[in-house]
């Protein structure tokens, strides 16, 4: 099979025939594995929610399943215990399919990462089957990416070489579930979104330190670290009146003290600062820092800001988005190519999209109209047969996208040109 699309009617007809064969192989293979993926992957991960960097059961589940299907799997890759990878092919263009599988504290898979793992696994297995059967050149890799929920696992993987731009990564691919009613284009019948756009996000902890004292007997001898945390929260709440509508700041007091009659000498807070582009996020972050510094100054406390990996804004690659939407139409899915405004959320896939051409789509999960992601109700929705079926359909579209990038040099080149267009970071 040719590695790239060539011009001329005969070549065009041959290429179209190749794509039809690939689609038939992909859909047939994924259909044959759907029940297995439901029982051995989706249900296991959903039923055993694990926080970032601690996804031991998910790591074992996914790697063992790949090994059972005959793939050579590398476990605990790139310095992370719960990352893994499996690769088919040698040399040439490379497509990386990313899998997420961590949960949220207290509410399990309320972001549906069990469905992400399922759709990514389906995409890899479907594309691998067509690739091997048709002799498609290039490399296909599935990469387990821990700790998307705040831990910045992909940022760590980037630093440790998992997405080396010199390694001819032509595309990195994944998709995320959303509540159907919240999906852009849902009102006009769309069941998916190709060009998901998300915000840049600074994530950090703040520690205030003061002086403990008896709160009743000698309050004047203490320096209240809880006052500093409360003052910082209030300062930021005031700042929110002067930020743009597409910017977001949220924080919690993660430790406020131990007993009411003991003036706290230590408190900690966790903060997210988001904006559509990194430049704006940096400006907003500096304003938030001044709110924190003012709280420390006013209360006499010292403070320390501890950064966690920053999430870059998510770039939508027009070529990859259009290809995915076209292939999803072949299985009856109406996918919106682009959204007008970014959703006010963030992902570490944004970091990947800044260094290699990337696709991060979204697929709809049926829910009640008042249900949103990051809620216990969405945790329940992510466990349904309907949600699994949606993940499987997204997996078929991503598998075809992967095959197209490997097979069609003109598409891969166009995706690279889209990536290289200047964009505010």
XYZ file of C-alpha atoms in Angstrom:
425
model
C 0.000 0.000 0.000
C 1.313 3.437 -0.907
C 2.572 5.582 1.926
C 1.162 8.817 0.558
C -1.604 10.090 -1.638
C -0.575 10.667 -5.256
C -2.372 12.655 -7.891
C -4.237 11.306 -10.923
C -7.609 9.635 -11.278
C -6.274 6.086 -11.098
C -4.239 6.800 -7.984
C -7.167 8.656 -6.453
C -9.506 5.721 -7.034
C -6.936 3.345 -5.554
C -6.512 5.568 -2.505
C -10.276 5.754 -1.999
C -10.450 1.966 -2.235
C -7.646 1.650 0.318
C -9.519 3.943 2.703
C -12.699 1.900 2.317
C -10.781 -1.287 3.091
C -9.184 0.363 6.110
C -12.562 1.583 7.386
C -14.072 -1.891 7.003
C -11.155 -3.494 8.847
C -11.186 -0.892 11.620
C -14.916 -0.995 12.231
C -15.022 -4.775 12.113
C -12.142 -5.153 14.550
C -13.524 -2.616 17.025
C -17.013 -4.135 16.811
C -15.547 -7.548 17.617
C -13.823 -6.138 20.712
C -16.629 -3.905 21.995
C -17.936 -6.302 24.635
C -14.408 -7.144 25.776
C -13.539 -3.467 26.082
C -16.718 -2.913 28.109
C -16.042 -5.710 30.593
C -12.238 -5.834 30.759
C -11.344 -2.154 30.416
C -14.217 0.294 30.888
C -15.977 -1.326 33.841
C -12.756 -2.211 35.635
C -11.354 1.318 35.462
C -14.669 2.956 36.340
C -15.200 0.575 39.254
C -11.711 1.195 40.658
C -11.171 4.972 40.512
C -7.591 6.035 41.209
C -6.006 9.449 41.632
C -3.214 10.770 39.439
C 0.128 8.950 39.517
C -1.551 6.196 41.598
C -3.479 4.463 38.781
C -2.077 1.025 39.624
C -5.181 -1.003 38.738
C -5.772 0.952 35.524
C -2.132 0.512 34.517
C -2.310 -3.233 35.122
C -5.688 -3.514 33.387
C -4.622 -1.736 30.214
C -1.176 -3.274 29.891
C -2.414 -6.812 30.561
C -5.198 -6.420 28.018
C -2.734 -5.316 25.347
C -0.430 -8.211 26.196
C -3.306 -10.677 25.935
C -3.854 -9.414 22.388
C -0.214 -10.031 21.502
C 1.341 -6.587 21.881
C 4.741 -6.034 23.476
C 4.097 -3.498 26.212
C 6.551 -1.307 28.075
C 5.344 -0.601 31.610
C 6.248 2.296 33.901
C 7.693 4.337 31.047
C 9.368 7.772 30.985
C 9.962 7.835 34.720
C 6.294 7.436 35.697
C 5.150 4.262 37.449
C 1.706 4.282 35.859
C 2.631 5.257 32.290
C 2.977 2.637 29.553
C 3.355 2.324 25.797
C 3.009 -0.194 22.985
C 4.162 0.405 19.410
C 3.419 -1.193 16.051
C 5.733 -0.622 13.081
C 9.244 0.715 12.659
C 10.435 3.972 11.111
C 8.540 6.623 9.211
C 5.750 8.870 10.393
C 4.405 8.226 13.865
C 0.934 8.629 15.343
C 0.555 8.609 19.141
C -2.816 7.730 20.667
C -3.054 9.055 24.222
C -4.984 7.295 26.981
C -6.077 8.870 30.275
C -7.403 6.908 33.264
C -7.109 8.932 36.480
C -10.109 10.091 38.519
C -11.181 13.056 40.626
C -10.933 13.123 44.444
C -14.128 11.976 46.120
C -16.302 11.622 43.005
C -14.492 8.983 40.957
C -14.649 9.127 37.162
C -16.727 12.291 37.039
C -14.650 13.411 34.057
C -15.153 10.097 32.252
C -11.536 9.055 31.944
C -12.671 5.431 31.914
C -14.278 6.341 28.588
C -11.105 8.044 27.350
C -9.104 4.903 28.091
C -11.754 2.838 26.299
C -11.943 5.028 23.185
C -8.156 5.319 22.931
C -7.721 1.587 23.325
C -10.366 0.951 20.660
C -8.666 3.437 18.330
C -5.268 1.805 18.771
C -6.560 -1.744 18.315
C -8.665 -0.864 15.291
C -5.899 1.095 13.579
C -3.293 -1.544 14.431
C -5.427 -4.268 12.848
C -5.868 -2.309 9.600
C -2.227 -1.253 9.596
C -0.966 -4.824 9.930
C -3.477 -6.299 7.479
C -2.868 -3.741 4.742
C 0.859 -3.277 5.301
C 0.609 0.428 6.096
C 4.085 1.882 6.763
C 4.928 4.056 9.737
C 4.492 3.704 13.474
C 1.433 3.597 15.691
C 1.869 4.024 19.441
C -0.527 3.996 22.366
C 0.771 5.999 25.320
C -0.659 5.817 28.819
C -0.727 9.345 30.234
C -1.331 9.468 34.011
C -2.540 12.332 36.165
C -4.388 14.638 33.790
C -6.551 15.881 36.673
C -4.153 18.423 38.107
C -0.930 16.438 38.041
C 0.160 17.447 34.560
C 1.211 13.939 33.577
C 1.667 14.832 29.912
C 3.867 17.788 30.860
C 6.093 15.360 32.748
C 6.031 12.931 29.819
C 7.052 15.736 27.460
C 9.972 16.665 29.716
C 11.024 13.004 29.809
C 10.996 12.531 26.031
C 7.661 10.850 25.277
C 6.744 13.400 22.574
C 10.134 14.171 21.052
C 9.377 16.419 18.035
C 12.494 15.040 16.333
C 10.901 11.571 16.314
C 8.552 12.435 13.433
C 5.376 12.550 15.510
C 2.860 13.451 12.814
C -0.138 13.487 15.159
C -1.107 12.910 18.788
C -4.744 11.855 19.156
C -7.401 11.491 21.875
C -11.019 12.434 22.645
C -12.919 13.432 25.794
C -16.534 12.815 26.850
C -18.890 15.714 27.574
C -22.480 15.820 28.742
C -24.576 15.843 25.593
C -26.454 19.047 26.418
C -23.194 20.942 27.058
C -21.561 19.906 23.779
C -21.172 22.856 21.374
C -23.550 22.236 18.488
C -25.811 19.892 20.451
C -28.856 22.047 19.716
C -28.318 21.509 15.985
C -27.961 17.749 16.309
C -24.199 17.377 16.614
C -22.998 14.382 18.629
C -19.324 15.298 18.691
C -16.799 18.088 18.398
C -13.522 17.779 16.525
C -11.825 21.093 17.337
C -12.123 21.241 21.100
C -10.393 24.365 22.429
C -9.458 24.759 26.089
C -7.737 27.336 28.275
C -4.193 27.682 29.539
C -4.006 27.106 33.282
C -1.522 27.905 36.046
C -1.893 25.436 38.920
C -0.209 26.050 42.256
C -0.358 25.700 46.020
C 0.100 28.536 48.504
C 1.480 27.978 52.012
C 1.101 30.585 54.769
C 3.131 30.348 57.962
C 2.497 32.292 61.166
C 2.835 31.707 64.903
C 0.680 29.434 67.027
C -0.842 30.622 70.306
C -3.807 29.961 72.589
C -6.715 31.614 70.789
C -8.470 32.611 74.032
C -5.680 33.139 76.565
C -3.054 34.926 74.440
C -4.320 35.655 70.916
C -1.947 38.649 70.714
C 0.989 36.224 70.816
C -0.095 34.484 67.623
C 0.152 35.231 63.913
C -2.891 33.701 62.267
C -2.136 31.798 59.058
C -5.856 31.135 58.564
C -6.482 34.872 58.434
C -3.924 35.039 55.632
C -5.699 32.304 53.669
C -9.109 33.931 54.168
C -7.731 37.334 53.204
C -6.139 35.865 50.068
C -9.433 34.221 49.109
C -11.318 37.477 49.636
C -8.738 39.480 47.696
C -9.096 37.137 44.734
C -12.884 37.271 45.009
C -12.651 41.049 44.623
C -10.267 40.631 41.682
C -12.816 38.431 39.879
C -14.963 41.521 39.256
C -12.196 42.946 37.055
C -11.259 39.916 34.933
C -12.449 39.077 31.428
C -15.498 36.825 30.870
C -13.343 34.043 29.384
C -10.905 33.992 32.335
C -11.337 31.898 35.457
C -9.814 31.773 38.958
C -10.736 29.110 41.527
C -9.211 28.188 44.855
C -9.816 26.096 47.962
C -8.341 26.104 51.451
C -6.872 22.615 51.649
C -5.678 22.993 55.252
C -7.128 25.630 57.555
C -5.966 24.597 61.015
C -6.427 21.885 63.627
C -8.541 23.292 66.489
C -10.607 26.452 67.040
C -8.761 27.339 70.227
C -5.325 27.135 68.599
C -4.292 29.939 66.296
C -3.116 28.173 63.106
C 0.532 28.615 62.294
C 0.187 26.876 58.912
C -2.471 26.899 56.192
C -2.424 25.863 52.555
C -4.510 26.666 49.503
C -4.803 25.215 46.009
C -5.411 27.531 43.052
C -6.153 27.378 39.301
C -5.762 30.486 37.100
C -7.076 30.118 33.541
C -7.119 32.207 30.349
C -7.453 31.413 26.611
C -3.748 31.965 25.885
C -0.581 31.588 27.902
C 0.298 35.269 27.683
C -2.994 36.316 29.236
C -2.772 33.547 31.833
C 0.636 34.851 32.904
C -0.736 38.374 33.364
C -3.690 37.094 35.398
C -1.389 34.891 37.480
C 0.696 37.939 38.427
C -2.462 39.733 39.593
C -3.447 36.739 41.732
C 0.038 36.597 43.228
C -0.340 40.204 44.391
C -3.586 39.255 46.153
C -1.699 36.510 47.976
C 1.255 38.743 48.826
C -1.089 41.410 50.200
C -2.749 38.854 52.474
C 0.610 37.771 53.858
C 1.680 41.386 54.408
C -1.560 42.350 56.130
C -1.478 39.422 58.565
C 2.256 39.319 59.217
C 2.595 35.810 57.801
C 5.195 34.493 55.424
C 4.076 32.710 52.267
C 5.402 30.330 49.638
C 3.962 29.530 46.200
C 4.575 25.955 45.019
C 3.979 25.475 41.290
C 2.689 22.303 39.659
C 2.915 21.744 35.885
C 1.289 24.538 33.920
C -1.295 23.522 31.303
C -0.914 25.252 27.939
C -3.943 26.212 25.866
C -5.236 23.463 23.575
C -4.650 24.106 19.881
C -7.128 22.680 17.358
C -5.473 21.449 14.135
C -7.831 22.258 11.253
C -6.648 19.460 8.957
C -6.950 16.750 11.606
C -10.314 18.091 12.785
C -11.835 18.076 9.301
C -10.540 14.581 8.558
C -12.029 13.228 11.796
C -15.400 14.882 11.162
C -15.514 13.415 7.635
C -14.778 9.902 8.855
C -17.291 10.116 11.692
C -19.949 11.010 9.111
C -19.359 7.602 7.529
C -20.700 5.958 10.709
C -23.627 8.348 11.036
C -22.132 10.825 13.511
C -22.597 14.563 13.008
C -19.420 16.176 14.319
C -18.893 19.934 14.605
C -15.479 20.812 13.175
C -14.736 23.873 15.330
C -16.275 25.737 18.252
C -16.487 29.512 18.275
C -15.131 30.105 21.775
C -12.939 27.927 24.011
C -14.595 25.968 26.788
C -13.499 27.310 30.168
C -11.603 24.167 31.166
C -8.014 22.987 30.705
C -6.034 19.854 29.873
C -2.398 18.840 29.774
C -3.064 17.704 26.191
C -2.694 21.427 25.526
C 1.017 21.045 26.261
C 1.240 18.257 23.667
C -0.621 20.385 21.101
C 2.058 23.065 21.430
C 4.886 20.735 20.339
C 3.338 18.297 17.810
C 0.213 18.363 15.588
C -2.614 17.190 17.834
C -6.247 16.160 17.789
C -8.359 16.389 20.956
C -12.019 15.868 20.125
C -15.108 15.472 22.273
C -17.986 12.991 22.153
C -21.414 13.284 23.724
C -22.595 11.200 26.675
C -26.373 11.179 27.286
C -27.286 12.781 30.624
C -30.120 14.692 32.229
C -30.111 18.411 31.288
C -28.790 19.496 34.703
C -25.793 17.137 34.730
C -22.290 18.433 34.038
C -18.875 16.811 34.133
C -17.086 16.831 37.507
C -20.293 15.846 39.296
C -21.395 12.553 40.890
C -24.221 12.404 38.350
C -21.703 12.376 35.495
C -19.759 9.637 37.277
C -22.916 7.515 36.985
C -23.486 8.547 33.363
C -19.925 7.533 32.461
C -20.742 3.952 33.496
C -23.714 3.451 31.151
C -23.913 1.330 28.018
C -24.784 4.466 26.061
C -21.579 6.166 27.198
C -19.559 3.099 26.218
C -21.163 3.064 22.779
C -20.266 6.749 22.305
C -16.641 6.032 23.289
C -16.508 3.162 20.798
C -17.791 5.363 17.972
C -15.155 7.981 18.804
C -12.562 5.211 18.798
C -13.543 4.281 15.243
C -13.136 7.874 14.085
C -9.752 8.240 15.784
C -8.546 4.950 14.299
C -9.397 6.187 10.807
C -7.701 9.499 11.529
C -4.550 7.660 12.601
C -4.576 5.540 9.425
C -5.081 8.598 7.238
C -2.117 10.390 8.803
C 0.094 7.343 8.266
C -1.159 6.597 4.775
C -1.657 10.048 3.279
C 1.483 12.161 3.142
C -0.405 15.169 1.830
C -2.720 15.126 4.852
C 0.210 14.747 7.261
C 1.964 17.668 5.531
C -1.172 19.809 5.759
C -1.507 19.005 9.461
C 2.122 20.040 9.955
C 1.496 23.330 8.145
C -1.536 23.999 10.354
C 0.591 23.306 13.402
C 3.345 25.655 12.254
C 0.986 28.590 11.750
C 1.676 31.293 14.297
C -0.672 31.264 17.249
C -0.556 33.169 20.504
C 0.677 30.821 23.213
